[in-house]
Short mmCIF file of C-alpha atoms in Angstrom, two decimals:
data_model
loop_
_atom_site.label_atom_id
_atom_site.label_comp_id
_atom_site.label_asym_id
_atom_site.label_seq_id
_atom_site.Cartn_x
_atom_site.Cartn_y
_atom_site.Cartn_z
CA UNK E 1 98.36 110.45 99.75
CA UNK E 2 97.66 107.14 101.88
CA UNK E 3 97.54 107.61 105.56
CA UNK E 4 100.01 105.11 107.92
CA UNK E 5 101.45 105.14 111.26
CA UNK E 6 104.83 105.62 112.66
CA UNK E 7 105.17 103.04 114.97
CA UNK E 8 106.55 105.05 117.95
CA UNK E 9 102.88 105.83 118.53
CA UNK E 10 102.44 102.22 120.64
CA UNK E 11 105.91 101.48 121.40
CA UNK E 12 104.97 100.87 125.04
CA UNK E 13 102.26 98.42 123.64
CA UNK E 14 105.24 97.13 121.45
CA UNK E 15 107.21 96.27 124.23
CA UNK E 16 104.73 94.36 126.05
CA UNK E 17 103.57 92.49 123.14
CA UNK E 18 104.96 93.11 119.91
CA UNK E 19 103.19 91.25 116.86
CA UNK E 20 99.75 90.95 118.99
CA UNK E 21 99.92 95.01 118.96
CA UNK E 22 100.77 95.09 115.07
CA UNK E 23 97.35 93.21 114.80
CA UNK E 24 95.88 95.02 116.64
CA UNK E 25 97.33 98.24 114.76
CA UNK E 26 96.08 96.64 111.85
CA UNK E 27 92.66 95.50 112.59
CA UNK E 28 92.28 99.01 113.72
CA UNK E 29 92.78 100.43 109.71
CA UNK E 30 96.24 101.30 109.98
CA UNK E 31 97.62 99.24 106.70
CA UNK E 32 100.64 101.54 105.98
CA UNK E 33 103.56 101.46 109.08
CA UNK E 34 107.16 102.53 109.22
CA UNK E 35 109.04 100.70 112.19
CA UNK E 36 112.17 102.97 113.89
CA UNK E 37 115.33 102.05 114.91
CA UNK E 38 115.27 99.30 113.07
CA UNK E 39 117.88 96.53 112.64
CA UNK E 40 114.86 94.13 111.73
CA UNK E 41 111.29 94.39 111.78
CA UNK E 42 109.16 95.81 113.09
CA UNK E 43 111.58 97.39 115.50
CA UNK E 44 114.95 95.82 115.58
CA UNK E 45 117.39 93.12 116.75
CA UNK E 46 118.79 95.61 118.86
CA UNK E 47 115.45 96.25 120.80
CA UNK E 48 114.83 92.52 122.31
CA UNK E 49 112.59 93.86 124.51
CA UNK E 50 110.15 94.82 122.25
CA UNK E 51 109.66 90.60 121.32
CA UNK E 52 110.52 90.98 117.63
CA UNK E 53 113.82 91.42 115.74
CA UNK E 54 112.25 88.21 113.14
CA UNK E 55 114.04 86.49 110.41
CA UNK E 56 112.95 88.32 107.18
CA UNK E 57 110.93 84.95 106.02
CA UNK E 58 108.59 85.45 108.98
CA UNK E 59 108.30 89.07 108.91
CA UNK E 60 107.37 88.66 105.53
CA UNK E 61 105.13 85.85 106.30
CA UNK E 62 103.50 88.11 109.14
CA UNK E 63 103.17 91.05 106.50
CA UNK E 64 101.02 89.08 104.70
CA UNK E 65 98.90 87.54 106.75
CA UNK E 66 97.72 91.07 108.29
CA UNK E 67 97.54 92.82 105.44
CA UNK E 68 100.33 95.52 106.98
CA UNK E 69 102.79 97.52 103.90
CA UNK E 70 106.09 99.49 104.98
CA UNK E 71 105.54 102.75 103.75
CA UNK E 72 109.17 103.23 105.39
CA UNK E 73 111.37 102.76 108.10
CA UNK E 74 113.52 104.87 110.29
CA UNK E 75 117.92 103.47 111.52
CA UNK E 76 119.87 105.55 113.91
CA UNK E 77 122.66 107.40 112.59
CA UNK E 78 124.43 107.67 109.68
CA UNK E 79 127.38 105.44 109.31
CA UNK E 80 125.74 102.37 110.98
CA UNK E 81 128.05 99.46 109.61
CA UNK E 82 124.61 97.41 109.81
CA UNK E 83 123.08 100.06 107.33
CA UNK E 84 123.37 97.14 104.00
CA UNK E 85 121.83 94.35 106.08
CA UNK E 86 119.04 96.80 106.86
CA UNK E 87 118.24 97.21 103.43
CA UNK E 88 118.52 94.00 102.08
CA UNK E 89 116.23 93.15 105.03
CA UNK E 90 113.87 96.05 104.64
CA UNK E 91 113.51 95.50 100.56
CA UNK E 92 113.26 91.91 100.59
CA UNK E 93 109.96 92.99 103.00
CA UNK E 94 108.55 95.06 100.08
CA UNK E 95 109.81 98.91 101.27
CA UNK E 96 110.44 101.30 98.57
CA UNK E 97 112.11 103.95 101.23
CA UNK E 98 114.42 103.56 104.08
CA UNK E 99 115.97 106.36 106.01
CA UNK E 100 117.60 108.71 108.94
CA UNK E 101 115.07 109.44 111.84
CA UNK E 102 117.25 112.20 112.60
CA UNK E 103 121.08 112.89 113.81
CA UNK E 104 122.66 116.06 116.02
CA UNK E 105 124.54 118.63 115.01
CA UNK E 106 126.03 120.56 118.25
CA UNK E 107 129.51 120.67 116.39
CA UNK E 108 128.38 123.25 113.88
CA UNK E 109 128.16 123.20 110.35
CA UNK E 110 131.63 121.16 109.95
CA UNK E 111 129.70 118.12 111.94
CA UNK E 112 126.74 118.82 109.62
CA UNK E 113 129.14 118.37 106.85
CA UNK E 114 130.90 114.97 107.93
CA UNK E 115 127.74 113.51 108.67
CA UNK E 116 126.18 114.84 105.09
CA UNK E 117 128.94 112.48 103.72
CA UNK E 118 127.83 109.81 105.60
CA UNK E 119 124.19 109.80 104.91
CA UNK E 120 125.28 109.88 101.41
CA UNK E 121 127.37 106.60 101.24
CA UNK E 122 124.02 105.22 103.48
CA UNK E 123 121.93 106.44 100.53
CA UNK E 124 123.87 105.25 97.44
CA UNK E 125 124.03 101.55 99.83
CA UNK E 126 119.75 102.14 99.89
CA UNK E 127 119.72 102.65 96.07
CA UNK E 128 121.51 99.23 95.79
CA UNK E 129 118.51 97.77 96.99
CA UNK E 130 115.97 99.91 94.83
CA UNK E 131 115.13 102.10 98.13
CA UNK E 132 114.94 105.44 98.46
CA UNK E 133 117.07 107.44 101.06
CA UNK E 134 115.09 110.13 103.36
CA UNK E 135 116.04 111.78 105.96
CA UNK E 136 114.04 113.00 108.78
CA UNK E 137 113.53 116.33 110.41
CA UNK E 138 113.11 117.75 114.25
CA UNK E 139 112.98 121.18 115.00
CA UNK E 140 116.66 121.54 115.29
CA UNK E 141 117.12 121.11 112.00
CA UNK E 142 115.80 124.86 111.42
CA UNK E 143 119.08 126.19 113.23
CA UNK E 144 121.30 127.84 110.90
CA UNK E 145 124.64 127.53 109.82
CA UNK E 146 126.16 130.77 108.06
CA UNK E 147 122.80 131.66 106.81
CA UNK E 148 121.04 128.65 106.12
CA UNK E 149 118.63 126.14 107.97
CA UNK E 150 120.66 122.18 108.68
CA UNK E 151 117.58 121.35 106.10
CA UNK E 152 118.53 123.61 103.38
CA UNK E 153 122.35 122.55 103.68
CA UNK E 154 121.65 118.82 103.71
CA UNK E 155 119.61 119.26 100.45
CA UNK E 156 122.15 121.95 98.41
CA UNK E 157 125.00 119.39 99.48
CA UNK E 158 123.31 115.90 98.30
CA UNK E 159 122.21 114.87 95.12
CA UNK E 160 118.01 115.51 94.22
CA UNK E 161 118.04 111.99 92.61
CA UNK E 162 119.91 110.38 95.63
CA UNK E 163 118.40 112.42 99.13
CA UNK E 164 115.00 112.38 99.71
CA UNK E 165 113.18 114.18 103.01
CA UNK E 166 110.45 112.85 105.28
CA UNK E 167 108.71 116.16 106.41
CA UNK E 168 107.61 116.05 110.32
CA UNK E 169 105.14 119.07 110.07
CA UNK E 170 104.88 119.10 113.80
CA UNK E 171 108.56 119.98 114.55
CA UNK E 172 109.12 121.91 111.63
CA UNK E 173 106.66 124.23 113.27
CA UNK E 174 108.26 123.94 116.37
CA UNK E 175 111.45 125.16 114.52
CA UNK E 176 109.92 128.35 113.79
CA UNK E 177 109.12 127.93 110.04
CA UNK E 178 105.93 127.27 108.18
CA UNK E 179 106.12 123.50 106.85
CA UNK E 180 103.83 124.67 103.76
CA UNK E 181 106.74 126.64 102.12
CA UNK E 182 108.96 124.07 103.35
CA UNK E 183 107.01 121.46 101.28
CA UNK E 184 106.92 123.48 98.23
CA UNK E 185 110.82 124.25 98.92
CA UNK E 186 111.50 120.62 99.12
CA UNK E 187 109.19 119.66 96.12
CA UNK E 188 109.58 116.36 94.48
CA UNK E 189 112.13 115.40 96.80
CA UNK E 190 109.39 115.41 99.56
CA UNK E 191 108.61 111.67 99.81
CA UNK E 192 106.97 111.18 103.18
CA UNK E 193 105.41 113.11 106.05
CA UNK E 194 105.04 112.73 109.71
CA UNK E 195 101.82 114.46 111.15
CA UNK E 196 101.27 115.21 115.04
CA UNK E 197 99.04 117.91 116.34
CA UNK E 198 100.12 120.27 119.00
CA UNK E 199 98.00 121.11 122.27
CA UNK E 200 95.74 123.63 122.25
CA UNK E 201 96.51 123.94 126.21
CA UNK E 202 100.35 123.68 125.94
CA UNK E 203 100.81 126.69 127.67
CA UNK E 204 103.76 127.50 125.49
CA UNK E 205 104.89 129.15 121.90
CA UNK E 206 104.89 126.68 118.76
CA UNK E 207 107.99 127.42 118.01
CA UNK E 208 110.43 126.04 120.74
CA UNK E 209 112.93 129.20 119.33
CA UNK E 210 110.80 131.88 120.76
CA UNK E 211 111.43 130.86 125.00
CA UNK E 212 112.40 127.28 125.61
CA UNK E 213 115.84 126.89 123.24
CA UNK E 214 118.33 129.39 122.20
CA UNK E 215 118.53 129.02 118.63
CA UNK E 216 122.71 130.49 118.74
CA UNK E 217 123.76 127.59 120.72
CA UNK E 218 124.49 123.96 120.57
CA UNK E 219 121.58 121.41 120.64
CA UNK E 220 122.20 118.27 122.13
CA UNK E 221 119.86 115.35 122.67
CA UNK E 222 119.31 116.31 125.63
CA UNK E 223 117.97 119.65 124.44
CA UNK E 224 115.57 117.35 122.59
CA UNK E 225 114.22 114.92 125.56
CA UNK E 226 113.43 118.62 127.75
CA UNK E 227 111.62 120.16 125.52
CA UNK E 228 109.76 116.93 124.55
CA UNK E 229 106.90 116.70 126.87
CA UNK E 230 103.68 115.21 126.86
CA UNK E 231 101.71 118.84 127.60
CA UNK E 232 102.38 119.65 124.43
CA UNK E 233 101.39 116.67 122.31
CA UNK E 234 97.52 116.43 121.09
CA UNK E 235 95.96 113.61 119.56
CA UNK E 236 96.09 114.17 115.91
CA UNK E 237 93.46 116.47 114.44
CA UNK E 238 92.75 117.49 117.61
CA UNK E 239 94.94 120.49 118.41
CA UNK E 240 95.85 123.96 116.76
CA UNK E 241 97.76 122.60 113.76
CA UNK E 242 96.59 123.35 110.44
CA UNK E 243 97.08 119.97 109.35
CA UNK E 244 94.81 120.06 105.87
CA UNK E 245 97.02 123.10 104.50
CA UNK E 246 99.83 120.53 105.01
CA UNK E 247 98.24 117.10 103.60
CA UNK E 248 97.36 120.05 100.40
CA UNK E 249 100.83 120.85 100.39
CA UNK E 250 102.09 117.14 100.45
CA UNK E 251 99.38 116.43 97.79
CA UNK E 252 101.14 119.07 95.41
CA UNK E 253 104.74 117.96 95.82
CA UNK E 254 103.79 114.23 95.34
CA UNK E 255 103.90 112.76 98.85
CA UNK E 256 102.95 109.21 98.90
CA UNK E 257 102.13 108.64 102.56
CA UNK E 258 101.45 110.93 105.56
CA UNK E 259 102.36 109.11 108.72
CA UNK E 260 100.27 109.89 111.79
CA UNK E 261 102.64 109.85 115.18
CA UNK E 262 102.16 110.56 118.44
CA UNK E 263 105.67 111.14 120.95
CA UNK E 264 103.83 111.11 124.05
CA UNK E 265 100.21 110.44 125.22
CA UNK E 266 98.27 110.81 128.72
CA UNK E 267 95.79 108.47 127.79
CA UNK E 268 96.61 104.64 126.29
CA UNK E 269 98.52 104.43 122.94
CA UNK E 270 95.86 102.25 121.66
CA UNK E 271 92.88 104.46 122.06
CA UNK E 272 94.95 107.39 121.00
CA UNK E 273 95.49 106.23 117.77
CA UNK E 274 91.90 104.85 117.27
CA UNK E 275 91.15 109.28 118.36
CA UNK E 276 93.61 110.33 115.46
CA UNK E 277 92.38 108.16 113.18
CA UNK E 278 88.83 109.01 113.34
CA UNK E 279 89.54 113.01 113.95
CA UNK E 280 91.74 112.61 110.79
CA UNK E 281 89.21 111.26 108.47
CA UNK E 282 87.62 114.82 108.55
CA UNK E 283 90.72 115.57 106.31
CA UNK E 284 90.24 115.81 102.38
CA UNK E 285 93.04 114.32 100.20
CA UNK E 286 93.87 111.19 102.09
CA UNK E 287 93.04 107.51 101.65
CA UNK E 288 93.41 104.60 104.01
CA UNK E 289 93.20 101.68 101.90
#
């Protein structure tokens, strides 16, 4: 699989100088990104701060000039009545995926449901446009519903040839479950993954389920942003994760790119990137170019 980068990692660089940092991202080796939130690239109309939001001739103009492919790109939520003029925008740029970076479910499994319905109207409006439709995990995802994990509903309740799943491998862990056999239970439907590392000095359980959150209750976003904290975030390849049974994993159910992330740093995005991407090239199965 090719190795990328999920934006997020240098949003704060982003914000202070958007295509300068993509250049900079790229010059660096990263060729493959995926933007998030976005309403245009590389991070959306709705983010002015960030200096980009650009016409789709420019962007594509800018892709081109650098070298930089979209292995993907991440909207916020379901439903988004701007959800076609993201993926006209997004395909005319080259993208073969588009997706869900994720969505709540403190309502139970009949929220899970209504919002299921959603991402599949979002999904057949993707395959319009020749993109495919993922959808992202955290660890709440691994909360059941009558027996069975958000993840396992959302895939018995959509269509194999119309739902496809970015695997985070970092917060499926943190949900308790071992994102090997969730690879091989997702199989060919698998598309993308997301790989972080977690601390080796976190001071704290992998799995957020065993202390921090109460697995029988209702997770909110806010659940999300306090047990989201920067102790527990590693540059990649350098914590505790087991990240080459993963890329194996990904390798076997046909994952095309493996997206290296990092939530939170305590040093500068910049050089924490340029750390995971030279502590990752210790990995077999991977390619950059």
């Amino acid at each position: 699989m090719k190795v990328g980068i999920q934006l997020y990692s240098v949003k704060e660089h982003l914000m202070k100088d958007g295509l300068g940092t993509m250049k900079e991202v790229a010059d660096i080796g990263y060729k493959y990104i995926e933007p998030f939130s976005s309403n245009a690239f590389p991070i959306g109309e709705a983010e002015k701060a960030y200096g980009l939001g650009m016409n789709r001739a420019d962007a594509k103009a800018f892709l081109d000039s650098t070298g930089i492919q979209i292995a993907g790109g991440h909207y916020y939520y379901p439903g988004l009545e701007a959800f076609e003029d993201m993926c006209d925008y997004y395909a005319y740029l080259g993208a073969k995926n588009f997706g869900s970076g994720g969505d709540f479910y403190p309502g139970g499994k009949d929220e899970l449901l209504r919002k299921i319905e959603l991402m599949v109207k979002d999904a057949e409006i993707a395959r319009k446009y020749g993109l495919r439709y993922y959808y992202h995990n955290h660890f709440w995802e691994y909360q059941k519903f009558d027996g069975k994990t958000v993840m396992e509903i959302i895939a018995e309740e959509t269509d194999p040839g119309l739902v496809y799943f970015e695997q985070d491998n970092y917060w499926a862990a943190r949900g308790g479950v071992d994102p090997v056999k969730e690879a091989e239970k997702l199989g060919d439907r698998l598309i993308l993954m997301h790989q972080k590392d977690f601390a080796k000095d976190a001071g704290e359980p992998i799995n957020l389920f065993e202390e921090r959150v109460d697995i029988n209750k209702p997770i909110f976003p806010e659940t999300h942003r306090t047990n989201r904290h920067v102790g527990t975030f590693a540059e990649v390849g350098n914590g505790i994760l087991p990240i080459q049974d993963y890329i194996d994993a990904g390798n076997k159910a046909g994952v095309e790119y493996i997206l290296l992330e990092q939530d939170l740093t305590r040093i500068d995005e910049i050089d924490s990137i340029k750390i995971s991407m030279n502590a990752f090239k210790k990995f077999t199965g991977v390619e950059w170019d």
